[in-house]
Every structure is written in C-alpha cells, then in structure tokens.
C-alpha cells in the first residue's frame, strides 16, 4: 500500500446469460446480490467485504473481463496516481461518481497488457453481510453454496509483462511477491501484491492482449475447498482442475467455469508478503510444479483457455 492503493475492489465480468450467471455466482459461489442498475448490470458481494459490492455482472455477446478496480485510501490518491500514470504515457479517463452504482469517481486506464484497470476511493459501505459490526457472530447462518468470503484477485494473460511490472510496482506501489522466469531470465509470470496477501493481481505472458484467466474468491479452509469440489459435482458445473495445491503462493485451490466459460477459482491458505520480502522465483523448467504442486504437470486447458 506504499502509494495508497489498498486492495482489489471490484471486477466487472461479461456473461452470456444473466440468469444462468446469477445462479452460478449466487447459488453456487455464495455471493450475495446487492443491487442492479439501468444498464442491466447486477452487483454482488462476498459476505466479509465491508463495501457494497465487489463483482459486477454485465450481460454481453462474449465472455471476459471488462475491468478490474482497486480501492485507494482516499480521493487525493486518485489525482496523484492519475498524474503519474499519465506521465508514464497512458491515457487516464475519469468516470463520474454514480456510473457504477454507489461508487465515487473512477480513474480508468488500459495497462500495457491491454487490460482495463481503474482506481477509486469511495463506495457505499454496507458492512459485512449478515453479521453486525458490534459483537459480531462468527458467520451468517444463511450463506449459500461455497460461501465465498471475499473477492481476492484476478489472473490475467497478456503480452507486455515488463510494462505492467513498471506500472504496478513503480507507479501504483505494488510489490512483486513472486515471479516465473524462463531460461534466459525473462519474466513469464508476475504475482503482484498491494498488501500482505500473496497476490492481488497476477499476469502470465501470452501473445494476445487483454485475456482473462480467472477471478478468484477466498474460502476459509482446505475442507471448504473440498466441499466446493463436491458442490461442483452436485451441480454438474464444468471443472477445470483440482482440488490441489499451487507451488506459486502455495494456496489450496480448485478451478471451474461459469456458464459463459469464464474461469473461477476458490482457494484457501497461501503465503503472506511483507514489503521487505525478496520476490520468490520459480524457474520455467519447474512450471508444472509451480502451478500444480502435486501433479507437477500442466493441464493444456489451464494454459490455453482464456476469455
Ligand atoms: Fe488464482
């Protein structure tokens, strides 16, 4: 949080059929529907998040991610960072308060990998869902499905990783927590954090720009990941891989697809990061183990299917 960027705040995901998507994200993942708008978007949150929403679903002809937003400490951070992003050579568009419901103004820009990001500092706070902020109970009793606790990160595929590293590390104040390097020491994956989490956003080298690999949600325990796997079978949801563990970040994970083909992850555990930690490096020769610690083998679908 060196430069005032606090956390992943929201992601807008394109879905082909809003009703199908609602069933998936609400009934299976356990997100809570909070609102909708005139554009037909619906706004969802995970129960531990204090802000009103973190996932926005937009019906569209093709799946993928429209944008990912990071919440900043206060409004002054937005103007300062917008100036620095412009000096870096990117166009920054200021979207007015209210364009996303109950959200303040947003500074939007396209990163060197082609992905759209935005910074904002204000969003209506509704508090954790289903528990009071005074003498809170451990958890709400009427959560559905996987009971996702928070929107955690996105993994994105794109071409200019070095450009994104400069943008995220030097301008936005993220740390490079973990990386994958090829035999010539070129970076082929970046795991970046603005916090103590293992990653808040990650990028993998890919020839095309602006590809969405997954949006990830945090669960409390490995047992919850296993139960998520059971629910994936019970609902005949398309499974990608897991349950397993990552070498990178060491999280315990399972991947599956929403009805539009967007990949989701739920995971538990994982490493932590302090600003004085050196980046952890995986060599590309160990990529199988880095991604799937038990199988030690890559799954073609995991590498190539993106939206
Ligand atoms: Fe992930």
Short mmCIF file of C-alpha atoms and ligand atoms in Angstrom, two decimals:
data_model
loop_
_atom_site.label_atom_id
_atom_site.label_comp_id
_atom_site.label_asym_id
_atom_site.label_seq_id
_atom_site.Cartn_x
_atom_site.Cartn_y
_atom_site.Cartn_z
CA UNK A 1 0.00 0.00 0.00
CA UNK A 2 3.08 2.18 -0.49
CA UNK A 3 1.32 4.58 -2.89
CA UNK A 4 -2.19 4.41 -1.41
CA UNK A 5 -3.66 1.53 -3.45
CA UNK A 6 -5.39 -0.60 -0.83
CA UNK A 7 -6.98 -3.70 -2.33
CA UNK A 8 -8.84 -5.26 -5.25
CA UNK A 9 -12.24 -3.60 -5.00
CA UNK A 10 -14.26 -4.97 -7.87
CA UNK A 11 -14.27 -6.80 -11.17
CA UNK A 12 -16.82 -6.45 -13.96
CA UNK A 13 -17.31 -9.79 -15.71
CA UNK A 14 -19.16 -10.26 -19.01
CA UNK A 15 -21.62 -13.13 -19.08
CA UNK A 16 -23.74 -14.50 -21.92
CA UNK A 17 -26.91 -15.10 -19.89
CA UNK A 18 -27.54 -13.13 -16.74
CA UNK A 19 -29.98 -15.61 -15.20
CA UNK A 20 -27.57 -18.52 -15.63
CA UNK A 21 -24.75 -16.36 -14.26
CA UNK A 22 -26.86 -15.33 -11.27
CA UNK A 23 -27.44 -18.98 -10.38
CA UNK A 24 -23.73 -19.68 -10.65
CA UNK A 25 -22.38 -16.70 -8.72
CA UNK A 26 -25.14 -16.51 -6.11
CA UNK A 27 -26.32 -20.09 -5.58
CA UNK A 28 -23.01 -21.90 -6.19
CA UNK A 29 -20.27 -19.42 -5.20
CA UNK A 30 -22.39 -17.96 -2.44
CA UNK A 31 -22.10 -14.29 -3.37
CA UNK A 32 -24.92 -12.02 -2.25
CA UNK A 33 -26.94 -9.99 -4.75
CA UNK A 34 -26.93 -6.38 -3.58
CA UNK A 35 -28.30 -4.24 -6.42
CA UNK A 36 -28.83 -3.77 -10.14
CA UNK A 37 -28.82 -0.78 -12.49
CA UNK A 38 -30.48 0.64 -15.61
CA UNK A 39 -27.78 -0.93 -17.79
CA UNK A 40 -28.97 -4.33 -16.56
CA UNK A 41 -25.84 -4.98 -14.51
CA UNK A 42 -26.15 -6.83 -11.22
CA UNK A 43 -23.94 -6.12 -8.21
CA UNK A 44 -22.75 -8.88 -5.89
CA UNK A 45 -20.58 -9.12 -2.80
CA UNK A 46 -18.91 -11.76 -0.68
CA UNK A 47 -20.09 -11.73 2.89
CA UNK A 48 -16.95 -10.48 4.73
CA UNK A 49 -16.49 -7.45 2.46
CA UNK A 50 -17.43 -4.12 4.00
CA UNK A 51 -18.13 -2.34 0.70
CA UNK A 52 -21.48 -2.76 -1.01
CA UNK A 53 -20.24 -4.97 -3.88
CA UNK A 54 -17.16 -6.48 -5.49
CA UNK A 55 -18.47 -8.36 -8.54
CA UNK A 56 -20.49 -6.74 -11.31
CA UNK A 57 -22.07 -9.00 -13.94
CA UNK A 58 -22.79 -7.49 -17.33
CA UNK A 59 -24.67 -9.40 -19.99
CA UNK A 60 -22.80 -9.42 -23.29
CA UNK A 61 -22.23 -11.37 -26.51
CA UNK A 62 -18.81 -12.55 -25.39
CA UNK A 63 -17.39 -13.56 -22.03
CA UNK A 64 -14.34 -11.97 -20.37
CA UNK A 65 -13.41 -9.15 -18.03
CA UNK A 66 -14.42 -5.55 -18.71
CA UNK A 67 -12.27 -4.05 -15.95
CA UNK A 68 -10.78 -4.63 -12.52
CA UNK A 69 -10.86 -1.83 -9.93
CA UNK A 70 -8.58 -1.16 -6.98
CA UNK A 71 -9.77 0.77 -3.96
CA UNK A 72 -7.42 3.54 -2.80
CA UNK A 73 -7.08 5.12 0.63
CA UNK A 74 -8.68 8.47 -0.23
CA UNK A 75 -9.67 10.76 -3.09
CA UNK A 76 -6.32 12.61 -3.13
CA UNK A 77 -4.55 9.36 -4.09
CA UNK A 78 -6.63 9.23 -7.28
CA UNK A 79 -5.43 12.59 -8.59
CA UNK A 80 -1.82 11.90 -7.65
CA UNK A 81 -1.73 8.47 -9.26
CA UNK A 82 -3.68 9.63 -12.35
CA UNK A 83 -0.91 12.19 -12.89
CA UNK A 84 1.80 9.57 -12.52
CA UNK A 85 0.02 7.14 -14.85
CA UNK A 86 -0.31 9.89 -17.48
CA UNK A 87 3.40 10.73 -17.08
CA UNK A 88 4.10 7.03 -17.73
CA UNK A 89 2.36 7.52 -21.08
CA UNK A 90 -1.11 6.05 -20.60
CA UNK A 91 -4.43 7.79 -21.14
CA UNK A 92 -6.47 8.10 -17.94
CA UNK A 93 -10.23 8.61 -18.24
CA UNK A 94 -12.14 9.93 -15.24
CA UNK A 95 -15.56 8.31 -14.94
CA UNK A 96 -18.08 10.27 -12.87
CA UNK A 97 -19.43 9.18 -9.49
CA UNK A 98 -22.55 7.06 -9.92
CA UNK A 99 -21.59 5.47 -13.26
CA UNK A 100 -21.14 2.38 -11.13
CA UNK A 101 -23.90 2.43 -8.57
CA UNK A 102 -22.96 4.00 -5.21
CA UNK A 103 -19.31 4.29 -6.27
CA UNK A 104 -17.32 7.52 -6.42
CA UNK A 105 -15.36 8.77 -9.41
CA UNK A 106 -13.01 6.27 -11.04
CA UNK A 107 -9.73 6.77 -12.86
CA UNK A 108 -9.65 4.23 -15.69
CA UNK A 109 -6.68 3.26 -17.88
CA UNK A 110 -5.50 0.45 -20.14
CA UNK A 111 -2.34 -1.31 -18.91
CA UNK A 112 0.48 -2.33 -21.29
CA UNK A 113 -1.02 -5.87 -21.45
CA UNK A 114 -4.30 -4.40 -22.78
CA UNK A 115 -6.36 -4.93 -19.61
CA UNK A 116 -8.56 -2.12 -18.31
CA UNK A 117 -7.98 -1.16 -14.68
CA UNK A 118 -9.39 1.59 -12.54
CA UNK A 119 -8.75 3.29 -9.23
CA UNK A 120 -11.45 4.63 -6.94
CA UNK A 121 -11.59 5.66 -3.31
CA UNK A 122 -15.25 5.84 -2.37
CA UNK A 123 -18.00 3.24 -2.40
CA UNK A 124 -21.03 2.85 -0.18
CA UNK A 125 -20.13 0.70 2.80
CA UNK A 126 -22.85 -1.68 3.87
CA UNK A 127 -20.64 -3.64 6.29
CA UNK A 128 -20.15 -7.36 6.45
CA UNK A 129 -23.26 -9.14 5.27
CA UNK A 130 -25.38 -10.93 7.85
CA UNK A 131 -23.27 -10.09 10.91
CA UNK A 132 -23.23 -6.95 12.99
CA UNK A 133 -20.14 -4.78 13.38
CA UNK A 134 -20.75 -4.78 17.14
CA UNK A 135 -20.29 -8.07 19.00
CA UNK A 136 -20.25 -9.90 15.66
CA UNK A 137 -21.16 -13.56 15.36
CA UNK A 138 -18.62 -15.83 13.62
CA UNK A 139 -20.53 -16.13 10.34
CA UNK A 140 -24.02 -15.66 8.94
CA UNK A 141 -26.08 -18.86 9.03
CA UNK A 142 -27.87 -18.40 5.71
CA UNK A 143 -24.94 -18.38 3.27
CA UNK A 144 -25.30 -20.42 0.08
CA UNK A 145 -23.06 -22.84 -1.79
CA UNK A 146 -19.31 -22.34 -1.44
CA UNK A 147 -19.79 -19.43 0.99
CA UNK A 148 -17.06 -17.35 -0.67
CA UNK A 149 -15.65 -14.90 1.88
CA UNK A 150 -14.06 -12.30 -0.42
CA UNK A 151 -13.13 -11.47 -3.99
CA UNK A 152 -9.38 -11.98 -3.79
CA UNK A 153 -7.55 -11.48 -7.12
CA UNK A 154 -7.60 -11.87 -10.88
CA UNK A 155 -5.09 -13.68 -13.06
CA UNK A 156 -4.78 -12.11 -16.49
CA UNK A 157 -2.97 -13.13 -19.68
CA UNK A 158 -1.21 -10.55 -21.84
CA UNK A 159 1.93 -9.68 -23.77
CA UNK A 160 3.82 -6.77 -22.19
CA UNK A 161 4.68 -8.09 -18.73
CA UNK A 162 7.63 -5.75 -18.22
CA UNK A 163 5.38 -2.75 -18.98
CA UNK A 164 2.86 -3.98 -16.41
CA UNK A 165 5.62 -4.57 -13.85
CA UNK A 166 6.77 -0.96 -14.19
CA UNK A 167 3.18 0.30 -13.95
CA UNK A 168 2.16 -1.80 -10.95
CA UNK A 169 5.43 -1.77 -8.99
CA UNK A 170 6.91 1.65 -9.70
CA UNK A 171 3.78 3.75 -10.18
CA UNK A 172 1.00 2.02 -8.24
CA UNK A 173 3.27 0.82 -5.41
CA UNK A 174 2.63 -2.93 -5.61
CA UNK A 175 5.37 -5.41 -4.68
CA UNK A 176 6.45 -8.25 -6.93
CA UNK A 177 5.82 -11.11 -4.49
CA UNK A 178 6.53 -13.96 -6.86
CA UNK A 179 7.67 -14.48 -10.45
CA UNK A 180 8.34 -17.16 -13.03
CA UNK A 181 11.41 -16.71 -15.24
CA UNK A 182 12.38 -18.54 -18.45
CA UNK A 183 15.89 -19.98 -19.03
CA UNK A 184 17.04 -16.57 -20.34
CA UNK A 185 15.76 -14.93 -17.12
CA UNK A 186 12.85 -13.22 -18.87
CA UNK A 187 9.78 -12.94 -16.67
CA UNK A 188 6.85 -15.03 -17.88
CA UNK A 189 4.60 -14.58 -14.83
CA UNK A 190 4.15 -11.84 -12.23
CA UNK A 191 2.33 -12.09 -8.90
CA UNK A 192 1.81 -8.58 -7.54
CA UNK A 193 0.51 -7.51 -4.16
CA UNK A 194 -0.54 -4.18 -2.68
CA UNK A 195 -0.99 -5.80 0.72
CA UNK A 196 0.16 -8.77 2.82
CA UNK A 197 -1.66 -11.19 0.51
CA UNK A 198 0.31 -13.49 -1.79
CA UNK A 199 -1.19 -11.64 -4.76
CA UNK A 200 -3.82 -9.04 -5.54
CA UNK A 201 -3.36 -9.36 -9.31
CA UNK A 202 -1.21 -11.66 -11.45
CA UNK A 203 -0.15 -11.76 -15.08
CA UNK A 204 1.04 -14.57 -17.33
CA UNK A 205 2.84 -13.99 -20.61
CA UNK A 206 0.63 -14.68 -23.60
CA UNK A 207 0.80 -13.49 -27.23
CA UNK A 208 -2.63 -11.77 -27.19
CA UNK A 209 -3.55 -8.73 -25.15
CA UNK A 210 -6.41 -8.39 -22.69
CA UNK A 211 -7.22 -12.01 -21.85
CA UNK A 212 -8.98 -13.08 -18.65
CA UNK A 213 -7.81 -16.28 -16.99
CA UNK A 214 -9.74 -16.26 -13.72
CA UNK A 215 -11.34 -14.34 -10.91
CA UNK A 216 -10.61 -15.87 -7.53
CA UNK A 217 -12.50 -15.98 -4.25
CA UNK A 218 -11.20 -16.84 -0.82
CA UNK A 219 -12.51 -19.68 1.35
CA UNK A 220 -11.51 -20.27 4.96
CA UNK A 221 -10.10 -23.79 4.88
CA UNK A 222 -8.97 -26.75 2.78
CA UNK A 223 -12.14 -28.51 3.93
CA UNK A 224 -14.12 -25.70 2.30
CA UNK A 225 -12.17 -26.26 -0.95
CA UNK A 226 -13.11 -29.97 -0.84
CA UNK A 227 -16.73 -29.05 -0.19
CA UNK A 228 -16.57 -26.66 -3.16
CA UNK A 229 -15.42 -29.64 -5.25
CA UNK A 230 -18.45 -31.62 -4.03
CA UNK A 231 -20.75 -28.74 -4.99
CA UNK A 232 -19.16 -28.56 -8.46
CA UNK A 233 -20.09 -32.22 -8.96
CA UNK A 234 -23.56 -31.86 -7.42
CA UNK A 235 -24.39 -29.00 -9.80
CA UNK A 236 -22.65 -30.58 -12.82
CA UNK A 237 -20.51 -27.45 -13.14
CA UNK A 238 -17.62 -27.58 -15.61
CA UNK A 239 -14.42 -28.42 -13.68
CA UNK A 240 -11.01 -27.24 -14.83
CA UNK A 241 -8.66 -28.78 -12.26
CA UNK A 242 -8.38 -29.56 -8.59
CA UNK A 243 -8.73 -29.71 -5.72
CA UNK A 244 -4.95 -29.37 -5.48
CA UNK A 245 -2.23 -27.04 -4.22
CA UNK A 246 -0.25 -24.40 -6.11
CA UNK A 247 3.53 -24.21 -5.83
CA UNK A 248 3.24 -20.49 -6.62
CA UNK A 249 1.74 -18.84 -3.50
CA UNK A 250 1.12 -22.36 -2.03
CA UNK A 251 -2.64 -21.83 -1.96
CA UNK A 252 -5.06 -24.79 -1.88
CA UNK A 253 -7.27 -24.45 -4.88
CA UNK A 254 -9.92 -25.61 -7.33
CA UNK A 255 -10.78 -24.14 -10.75
CA UNK A 256 -14.07 -24.32 -12.59
CA UNK A 257 -16.03 -22.41 -15.22
CA UNK A 258 -19.09 -20.22 -15.05
CA UNK A 259 -21.86 -20.97 -17.60
CA UNK A 260 -20.32 -18.40 -20.00
CA UNK A 261 -16.88 -20.05 -19.95
CA UNK A 262 -15.20 -17.59 -17.59
CA UNK A 263 -12.89 -19.40 -15.21
CA UNK A 264 -13.33 -19.03 -11.45
CA UNK A 265 -11.08 -20.16 -8.62
CA UNK A 266 -11.82 -20.69 -4.97
CA UNK A 267 -8.85 -21.21 -2.69
CA UNK A 268 -7.67 -21.26 0.90
CA UNK A 269 -4.37 -20.63 2.65
CA UNK A 270 -1.31 -19.42 0.82
CA UNK A 271 1.78 -17.39 1.64
CA UNK A 272 1.97 -13.87 3.05
CA UNK A 273 4.09 -10.96 1.96
CA UNK A 274 5.84 -8.05 3.70
CA UNK A 275 7.45 -5.16 1.79
CA UNK A 276 10.97 -6.35 2.72
CA UNK A 277 10.45 -9.81 1.20
CA UNK A 278 12.50 -10.51 -1.92
CA UNK A 279 10.41 -11.88 -4.81
CA UNK A 280 10.10 -15.67 -4.79
CA UNK A 281 11.28 -17.07 -8.12
CA UNK A 282 10.12 -20.18 -9.95
CA UNK A 283 12.13 -21.33 -12.94
CA UNK A 284 10.10 -22.17 -16.03
CA UNK A 285 11.54 -25.70 -16.01
CA UNK A 286 9.58 -26.25 -12.79
CA UNK A 287 6.39 -24.65 -14.11
CA UNK A 288 4.35 -27.85 -13.72
CA UNK A 289 5.12 -27.99 -10.01
CA UNK A 290 4.80 -24.21 -9.69
CA UNK A 291 1.23 -24.30 -10.93
CA UNK A 292 0.05 -27.74 -9.76
CA UNK A 293 2.24 -28.78 -6.87
CA UNK A 294 1.00 -32.36 -6.66
CA UNK A 295 0.55 -33.36 -10.34
CA UNK A 296 3.73 -31.45 -11.33
CA UNK A 297 2.23 -31.39 -14.80
CA UNK A 298 0.46 -28.65 -16.68
CA UNK A 299 -3.01 -29.12 -17.99
CA UNK A 300 -3.35 -27.82 -21.54
CA UNK A 301 -6.74 -26.28 -20.79
CA UNK A 302 -5.38 -24.28 -17.86
CA UNK A 303 -2.69 -22.78 -20.11
CA UNK A 304 -4.74 -22.02 -23.19
CA UNK A 305 -8.41 -21.45 -22.30
CA UNK A 306 -8.98 -17.77 -21.59
CA UNK A 307 -11.89 -15.40 -22.18
FE1 LIG B 1 -5.58 -17.53 -8.67
#
